[in-house]
Amino acid sequence: MKTILVTGGTGFIGSNLCERLLRQGNKVICLDNNYTGSVENIKELKRHPNFRFVLHDIIEPIKIRAHIDQIYNLACPASPAAYKGSHSILTTKTCTIGMINVLELAIKNDATILQASTSEIYGDPLQHPQKETYWGNVNPIGDRACYDEGKRCAETLMFDYYRHKNAKIKIARIFNAYGPKMNKNDGRVISNFIVQALTNKDIVIYGSGEQTRSFCYVDDLISGLIKLMNSSKSVTGPINIGNPEELTIKKLAEKVVRMTKTTSKIVSKHSLRDADDPNRRKPDITIAKAKLKWNPTTSLSEGLKSTIDYFKTVI
Ligand code: UDP
């Protein structure tokens, strides 16, 4: 039995990961400041004897008495709606000071640390689909920079701790995850569209809707993260974890309308699209397939169905 720390454990991905790790027979310490996460997400888990919740912000030094074998560092606001604006400085601190605190804890415990990095580090990519070797096209002073540059710096810190302090590191670059336990007010496109559809409100596309994304169902993502964490020491990443099924935001809106049978209208608001919103995004997952033997198996239709069913229970 391993003792595993999940920072950001009350968030959407974190809480799904805690649940899977407990089911696999591990001890799980879930740590969060609950800024975007919610204790609602871990309500069931709290009853489990191998589960512990710690209310803490990783930008403060972390003291945990138990010996930790593995750390998943998921702590960070991840929706543009949550990290842009007034929380941007906190976001950068989480990715830098917070990353250092979590790395120091990993060193102290000789634990393997997996960093949840992101497709946002590619910015508005000039290469399509995106391979791990691509260095990205990021605006360092834009609205999204706190997250994009923050996550880039977090990768830098991971590699400097690997090179100079023998940290055991793994970096996953996550592409647009979705699924049950997303916060209905999260602000991301899938939760917004489903909530708008289920409440018969207008479905609001930011811009023309010609921009694309490739959405990865949370169960697939978690299988990929766990495979990466338990891969051989030489596999540090970064490795793209995503589903290459790419579609336009307009097609996504139409799909949500069909699947929910809503009377909502699809409308476009150009003023709501931010200047650095990437135009196209699709992961190249050749490395994940080869090194992790991982492949997403949930189609967008299947994943959306369970996500819609989940949102029906919470709105
Ligand atoms: N988007 C949209 N309507 C919304 C929320 C987002 O049209 O209610 C668009 C957004 O402009 C972007 C895409 O959907 O082009 C994905 O946005 P999201 O915030 O989900 O993720 P990210 O931009 O980080 O990929």
Tab-separated table of C-alpha atoms and ligand atoms in Angstrom:
chain	number	residue	atom	x	y	z
A	1	MET	CA	0.000	0.000	0.000
A	2	LYS	CA	1.387	3.395	-1.047
A	3	THR	CA	0.766	6.747	0.621
A	4	ILE	CA	-0.089	9.248	-2.087
A	5	LEU	CA	-0.502	12.998	-1.781
A	6	VAL	CA	-2.841	14.702	-4.236
A	7	THR	CA	-2.561	18.495	-4.165
A	8	GLY	CA	-5.613	20.109	-5.685
A	9	GLY	CA	-7.437	17.003	-4.485
A	10	THR	CA	-10.877	18.594	-4.086
A	11	GLY	CA	-10.874	19.858	-7.675
A	12	PHE	CA	-12.396	18.216	-10.709
A	13	ILE	CA	-9.443	16.060	-11.763
A	14	GLY	CA	-8.059	15.761	-8.221
A	15	SER	CA	-11.215	14.330	-6.680
A	16	ASN	CA	-11.652	11.819	-9.521
A	17	LEU	CA	-7.990	10.815	-9.074
A	18	CYS	CA	-8.332	10.429	-5.264
A	19	GLU	CA	-11.304	8.133	-5.808
A	20	ARG	CA	-9.390	5.929	-8.287
A	21	LEU	CA	-6.290	5.746	-6.064
A	22	LEU	CA	-8.381	4.709	-3.059
A	23	ARG	CA	-10.124	2.045	-5.150
A	24	GLN	CA	-6.681	0.720	-6.077
A	25	GLY	CA	-5.929	0.237	-2.363
A	26	ASN	CA	-3.706	3.229	-1.600
A	27	LYS	CA	-3.693	5.667	1.308
A	28	VAL	CA	-4.629	9.092	-0.046
A	29	ILE	CA	-3.882	12.490	1.445
A	30	CYS	CA	-5.909	15.128	-0.340
A	31	LEU	CA	-4.657	18.695	0.061
A	32	ASP	CA	-6.432	21.800	-1.219
A	33	ASN	CA	-7.148	25.441	-0.410
A	34	ASN	CA	-10.637	24.988	-1.915
A	35	TYR	CA	-10.321	28.095	-4.077
A	36	THR	CA	-11.723	26.319	-7.127
A	37	GLY	CA	-12.103	22.866	-5.568
A	38	SER	CA	-14.973	21.900	-3.297
A	39	VAL	CA	-15.392	19.541	-0.334
A	40	GLU	CA	-18.629	18.448	-2.047
A	41	ASN	CA	-16.390	16.523	-4.472
A	42	ILE	CA	-14.842	14.449	-1.666
A	43	LYS	CA	-17.997	14.001	0.450
A	44	GLU	CA	-18.119	10.235	-0.171
A	45	LEU	CA	-14.340	9.781	0.080
A	46	LYS	CA	-14.182	11.339	3.543
A	47	ARG	CA	-15.815	8.214	4.965
A	48	HIS	CA	-13.027	6.000	3.625
A	49	PRO	CA	-10.524	4.915	6.338
A	50	ASN	CA	-7.549	5.426	3.980
A	51	PHE	CA	-8.509	8.990	3.066
A	52	ARG	CA	-7.434	12.212	4.764
A	53	PHE	CA	-8.180	15.816	3.810
A	54	VAL	CA	-5.783	18.663	4.634
A	55	LEU	CA	-6.920	22.268	4.130
A	56	HIS	CA	-3.767	24.065	2.963
A	57	ASP	CA	-2.457	26.386	0.265
A	58	ILE	CA	0.725	25.094	-1.422
A	59	ILE	CA	2.155	28.603	-1.590
A	60	GLU	CA	2.879	28.086	2.135
A	61	PRO	CA	5.465	25.446	3.146
A	62	ILE	CA	3.856	22.013	3.483
A	63	LYS	CA	4.289	19.958	6.624
A	64	ILE	CA	2.973	16.409	6.539
A	65	ARG	CA	4.088	13.878	9.124
A	66	ALA	CA	3.349	10.684	7.198
A	67	HIS	CA	5.937	9.296	4.786
A	68	ILE	CA	4.775	9.981	1.230
A	69	ASP	CA	5.597	7.676	-1.711
A	70	GLN	CA	4.052	9.632	-4.569
A	71	ILE	CA	2.803	13.177	-5.155
A	72	TYR	CA	0.398	14.322	-7.852
A	73	ASN	CA	0.675	18.123	-8.024
A	74	LEU	CA	-2.672	19.229	-9.407
A	75	ALA	CA	-3.077	22.382	-7.329
A	76	CYS	CA	-3.787	25.398	-9.563
A	77	PRO	CA	-6.857	27.178	-10.904
A	78	ALA	CA	-7.257	25.677	-14.392
A	79	SER	CA	-10.161	27.475	-16.017
A	80	PRO	CA	-9.367	30.752	-17.812
A	81	ALA	CA	-12.389	32.219	-15.998
A	82	ALA	CA	-10.745	31.359	-12.653
A	83	TYR	CA	-7.149	32.341	-13.335
A	84	LYS	CA	-7.521	35.477	-15.455
A	85	GLY	CA	-8.121	38.788	-13.706
A	86	SER	CA	-7.908	39.259	-9.968
A	87	HIS	CA	-6.508	35.780	-9.234
A	88	SER	CA	-3.717	35.957	-11.785
A	89	ILE	CA	-0.968	36.730	-9.245
A	90	LEU	CA	-2.118	33.908	-6.990
A	91	THR	CA	-2.010	31.612	-10.036
A	92	THR	CA	1.615	32.516	-10.792
A	93	LYS	CA	2.537	32.040	-7.114
A	94	THR	CA	0.880	28.616	-7.114
A	95	CYS	CA	2.899	27.537	-10.161
A	96	THR	CA	6.227	28.853	-8.841
A	97	ILE	CA	6.386	29.182	-5.031
A	98	GLY	CA	3.837	26.374	-4.729
A	99	MET	CA	5.788	24.165	-7.150
A	100	ILE	CA	8.980	24.716	-5.110
A	101	ASN	CA	7.185	23.806	-1.869
A	102	VAL	CA	5.815	20.596	-3.382
A	103	LEU	CA	9.210	19.712	-4.904
A	104	GLU	CA	10.912	20.238	-1.526
A	105	LEU	CA	8.393	17.891	0.056
A	106	ALA	CA	9.079	15.328	-2.677
A	107	ILE	CA	12.841	15.545	-2.032
A	108	LYS	CA	12.366	15.177	1.730
A	109	ASN	CA	10.308	12.007	1.202
A	110	ASP	CA	12.234	10.732	-1.828
A	111	ALA	CA	8.785	10.591	-3.438
A	112	THR	CA	8.042	10.550	-7.160
A	113	ILE	CA	6.319	13.776	-8.164
A	114	LEU	CA	3.966	14.145	-11.120
A	115	GLN	CA	3.260	17.674	-12.301
A	116	ALA	CA	-0.040	18.417	-14.024
A	117	SER	CA	1.188	20.582	-16.855
A	118	THR	CA	-0.978	21.681	-19.708
A	119	SER	CA	-1.478	22.156	-23.430
A	120	GLU	CA	-1.575	25.893	-22.598
A	121	ILE	CA	2.217	25.843	-22.475
A	122	TYR	CA	2.045	25.615	-26.304
A	123	GLY	CA	0.123	28.931	-26.322
A	124	ASP	CA	-1.538	29.656	-29.666
A	125	PRO	CA	0.406	26.904	-31.438
A	126	LEU	CA	2.095	27.346	-34.794
A	127	GLN	CA	2.574	23.561	-35.026
A	128	HIS	CA	-0.414	21.247	-35.481
A	129	PRO	CA	-0.973	18.755	-33.913
A	130	GLN	CA	1.292	19.631	-31.005
A	131	LYS	CA	4.253	17.392	-30.214
A	132	GLU	CA	6.173	17.521	-26.933
A	133	THR	CA	9.217	18.866	-28.770
A	134	TYR	CA	7.351	22.055	-29.739
A	135	TRP	CA	8.385	25.044	-27.602
A	136	GLY	CA	5.175	26.958	-27.989
A	137	ASN	CA	3.940	30.406	-28.924
A	138	VAL	CA	3.005	32.170	-25.693
A	139	ASN	CA	2.303	35.842	-25.058
A	140	PRO	CA	4.259	36.538	-21.838
A	141	ILE	CA	2.233	39.624	-20.899
A	142	GLY	CA	-1.286	38.579	-21.883
A	143	ASP	CA	-4.327	37.676	-19.786
A	144	ARG	CA	-3.488	33.976	-19.865
A	145	ALA	CA	0.221	34.432	-19.128
A	146	CYS	CA	-0.122	33.818	-15.367
A	147	TYR	CA	-1.213	30.273	-16.184
A	148	ASP	CA	0.766	29.610	-19.377
A	149	GLU	CA	4.041	31.084	-18.163
A	150	GLY	CA	3.388	29.813	-14.633
A	151	LYS	CA	3.024	26.242	-15.892
A	152	ARG	CA	6.078	26.662	-18.145
A	153	CYS	CA	8.120	27.804	-15.154
A	154	ALA	CA	6.780	24.859	-13.137
A	155	GLU	CA	8.191	22.525	-15.823
A	156	THR	CA	11.513	24.390	-15.593
A	157	LEU	CA	11.569	23.900	-11.819
A	158	MET	CA	10.755	20.208	-12.187
A	159	PHE	CA	13.721	19.719	-14.529
A	160	ASP	CA	16.119	21.800	-12.413
A	161	TYR	CA	15.215	19.730	-9.327
A	162	TYR	CA	15.696	16.596	-11.469
A	163	ARG	CA	19.122	17.701	-12.729
A	164	HIS	CA	20.497	19.225	-9.523
A	165	LYS	CA	18.626	17.569	-6.632
A	166	ASN	CA	17.863	14.108	-8.039
A	167	ALA	CA	14.101	14.617	-7.860
A	168	LYS	CA	12.071	11.755	-9.366
A	169	ILE	CA	9.891	13.644	-11.823
A	170	LYS	CA	7.048	13.049	-14.274
A	171	ILE	CA	5.383	15.780	-16.343
A	172	ALA	CA	1.993	15.294	-17.996
A	173	ARG	CA	0.703	17.919	-20.429
A	174	ILE	CA	-3.063	17.690	-20.094
A	175	PHE	CA	-5.340	18.691	-22.986
A	176	ASN	CA	-8.865	19.958	-22.132
A	177	ALA	CA	-10.211	17.420	-19.651
A	178	TYR	CA	-13.934	17.131	-18.928
A	179	GLY	CA	-16.353	14.877	-17.102
A	180	PRO	CA	-18.335	14.396	-13.901
A	181	LYS	CA	-17.403	16.622	-10.928
A	182	MET	CA	-16.584	19.637	-13.087
A	183	ASN	CA	-17.829	22.671	-11.252
A	184	LYS	CA	-20.997	23.982	-12.875
A	185	ASN	CA	-19.660	27.555	-12.492
A	186	ASP	CA	-16.205	26.586	-13.682
A	187	GLY	CA	-16.452	28.768	-16.793
A	188	ARG	CA	-15.007	26.237	-19.219
A	189	VAL	CA	-16.747	25.474	-22.433
A	190	ILE	CA	-18.158	21.984	-21.758
A	191	SER	CA	-19.618	22.823	-18.356
A	192	ASN	CA	-20.971	26.162	-19.629
A	193	PHE	CA	-22.640	24.637	-22.705
A	194	ILE	CA	-24.213	21.734	-20.799
A	195	VAL	CA	-25.510	23.948	-17.989
A	196	GLN	CA	-26.884	26.460	-20.526
A	197	ALA	CA	-28.550	23.640	-22.477
A	198	LEU	CA	-30.090	21.993	-19.420
A	199	THR	CA	-31.510	25.321	-18.238
A	200	ASN	CA	-32.718	26.305	-21.745
A	201	LYS	CA	-30.573	29.435	-21.801
A	202	ASP	CA	-28.636	30.690	-24.840
A	203	ILE	CA	-25.490	28.700	-25.575
A	204	VAL	CA	-22.820	31.361	-25.881
A	205	ILE	CA	-19.881	30.819	-28.234
A	206	TYR	CA	-16.950	33.182	-27.687
A	207	GLY	CA	-15.971	34.393	-31.158
A	208	SER	CA	-16.928	32.640	-34.392
A	209	GLY	CA	-16.723	29.133	-32.956
A	210	GLU	CA	-14.240	28.092	-35.652
A	211	GLN	CA	-11.535	27.614	-32.991
A	212	THR	CA	-10.897	23.970	-32.154
A	213	ARG	CA	-10.174	21.883	-29.063
A	214	SER	CA	-9.667	18.146	-28.422
A	215	PHE	CA	-11.453	17.001	-25.279
A	216	CYS	CA	-10.285	14.167	-23.053
A	217	TYR	CA	-12.669	12.315	-20.757
A	218	VAL	CA	-11.545	12.349	-17.136
A	219	ASP	CA	-11.419	8.535	-16.683
A	220	ASP	CA	-9.038	8.253	-19.646
A	221	LEU	CA	-6.937	11.110	-18.357
A	222	ILE	CA	-6.618	9.522	-14.910
A	223	SER	CA	-5.534	6.188	-16.400
A	224	GLY	CA	-2.827	8.113	-18.282
A	225	LEU	CA	-1.656	9.999	-15.187
A	226	ILE	CA	-1.424	6.788	-13.125
A	227	LYS	CA	0.476	5.002	-15.899
A	228	LEU	CA	2.918	7.892	-16.140
A	229	MET	CA	3.411	8.018	-12.370
A	230	ASN	CA	4.239	4.299	-12.288
A	231	SER	CA	6.422	4.263	-15.402
A	232	SER	CA	10.144	3.510	-15.188
A	233	LYS	CA	12.395	6.169	-13.658
A	234	SER	CA	13.833	7.186	-17.009
A	235	VAL	CA	10.404	8.326	-18.238
A	236	THR	CA	10.272	11.925	-17.036
A	237	GLY	CA	8.034	13.380	-19.734
A	238	PRO	CA	6.805	15.852	-20.687
A	239	ILE	CA	4.174	13.608	-22.240
A	240	ASN	CA	0.954	14.828	-23.868
A	241	ILE	CA	-2.128	13.256	-22.312
A	242	GLY	CA	-5.186	14.041	-24.385
A	243	ASN	CA	-7.673	12.761	-26.920
A	244	PRO	CA	-6.795	13.663	-30.532
A	245	GLU	CA	-10.513	13.831	-31.526
A	246	GLU	CA	-10.529	17.516	-32.599
A	247	LEU	CA	-13.635	19.580	-33.255
A	248	THR	CA	-14.690	23.215	-33.560
A	249	ILE	CA	-16.446	24.899	-30.651
A	250	LYS	CA	-19.417	25.437	-32.968
A	251	LYS	CA	-19.679	21.673	-33.619
A	252	LEU	CA	-19.414	21.076	-29.871
A	253	ALA	CA	-22.332	23.457	-29.261
A	254	GLU	CA	-24.430	21.670	-31.893
A	255	LYS	CA	-23.591	18.294	-30.362
A	256	VAL	CA	-24.634	19.441	-26.887
A	257	VAL	CA	-27.921	20.783	-28.318
A	258	ARG	CA	-28.628	17.438	-30.031
A	259	MET	CA	-27.739	15.338	-27.013
A	260	THR	CA	-29.691	17.371	-24.459
A	261	LYS	CA	-32.650	18.008	-26.800
A	262	THR	CA	-32.678	21.571	-25.483
A	263	THR	CA	-34.628	24.496	-26.884
A	264	SER	CA	-31.594	26.762	-26.292
A	265	LYS	CA	-30.339	28.878	-29.183
A	266	ILE	CA	-26.652	28.992	-30.134
A	267	VAL	CA	-25.344	32.575	-30.186
A	268	SER	CA	-21.882	34.061	-30.867
A	269	LYS	CA	-20.356	36.844	-28.768
A	270	HIS	CA	-17.155	38.151	-30.281
A	271	SER	CA	-16.367	40.488	-27.374
A	272	LEU	CA	-16.085	37.529	-24.985
A	273	ARG	CA	-13.187	35.882	-26.857
A	274	ASP	CA	-9.840	36.859	-25.378
A	275	ALA	CA	-6.972	37.893	-27.634
A	276	ASP	CA	-4.752	34.942	-26.696
A	277	ASP	CA	-7.421	32.240	-26.999
A	278	PRO	CA	-5.647	29.518	-29.046
A	279	ASN	CA	-7.110	28.917	-32.528
A	280	ARG	CA	-6.364	25.218	-32.817
A	281	ARG	CA	-5.378	22.533	-30.349
A	282	LYS	CA	-4.842	18.812	-30.818
A	283	PRO	CA	-2.349	16.560	-29.058
A	284	ASP	CA	0.101	14.289	-30.788
A	285	ILE	CA	0.040	11.280	-28.439
A	286	THR	CA	2.633	9.084	-30.147
A	287	ILE	CA	4.868	9.169	-27.049
A	288	ALA	CA	2.061	8.292	-24.598
A	289	LYS	CA	1.091	5.344	-26.803
A	290	ALA	CA	4.658	4.078	-27.077
A	291	LYS	CA	6.007	4.718	-23.578
A	292	LEU	CA	2.892	4.309	-21.434
A	293	LYS	CA	0.860	1.974	-23.655
A	294	TRP	CA	-1.914	4.489	-23.092
A	295	ASN	CA	-4.676	5.468	-25.443
A	296	PRO	CA	-7.948	7.275	-24.660
A	297	THR	CA	-10.897	4.908	-25.136
A	298	THR	CA	-13.925	7.144	-24.435
A	299	SER	CA	-15.457	8.871	-27.463
A	300	LEU	CA	-16.711	12.433	-27.108
A	301	SER	CA	-20.308	11.190	-27.453
A	302	GLU	CA	-19.911	8.666	-24.617
A	303	GLY	CA	-18.063	11.132	-22.404
A	304	LEU	CA	-20.578	13.908	-23.011
A	305	LYS	CA	-23.420	11.536	-22.163
A	306	SER	CA	-22.036	10.783	-18.689
A	307	THR	CA	-21.148	14.448	-18.161
A	308	ILE	CA	-24.678	15.547	-19.093
A	309	ASP	CA	-26.113	12.875	-16.751
A	310	TYR	CA	-23.874	14.213	-13.964
A	311	PHE	CA	-24.917	17.839	-14.489
A	312	LYS	CA	-28.594	16.774	-14.384
A	313	THR	CA	-27.985	15.730	-10.769
A	314	VAL	CA	-26.351	19.003	-9.663
A	315	ILE	CA	-28.378	21.778	-11.309
B	1	UDP	N1	-15.675	29.079	-24.985
B	1	UDP	C1	-16.931	29.410	-25.497
B	1	UDP	N2	-17.954	29.560	-24.622
B	1	UDP	C2	-17.820	29.390	-23.272
B	1	UDP	C3	-16.552	29.044	-22.759
B	1	UDP	C4	-15.488	28.914	-23.652
B	1	UDP	O1	-17.100	29.557	-26.720
B	1	UDP	O2	-18.813	29.519	-22.550
B	1	UDP	C5	-14.553	28.873	-25.929
B	1	UDP	C6	-13.262	29.589	-25.561
B	1	UDP	O3	-13.232	30.886	-26.136
B	1	UDP	C7	-12.217	28.671	-26.146
B	1	UDP	C8	-12.843	27.268	-26.047
B	1	UDP	O4	-14.234	27.486	-25.895
B	1	UDP	O5	-11.966	28.959	-27.488
B	1	UDP	C9	-12.309	26.451	-24.866
B	1	UDP	O6	-12.398	27.252	-23.717
B	1	UDP	P1	-12.131	26.706	-22.251
B	1	UDP	O7	-12.240	27.880	-21.327
B	1	UDP	O8	-12.998	25.537	-21.977
B	1	UDP	O9	-10.653	26.145	-22.265
B	1	UDP	P2	-9.238	26.628	-22.842
B	1	UDP	O10	-9.407	27.945	-23.545
B	1	UDP	O11	-8.375	26.710	-21.656
B	1	UDP	O12	-8.862	25.546	-23.788
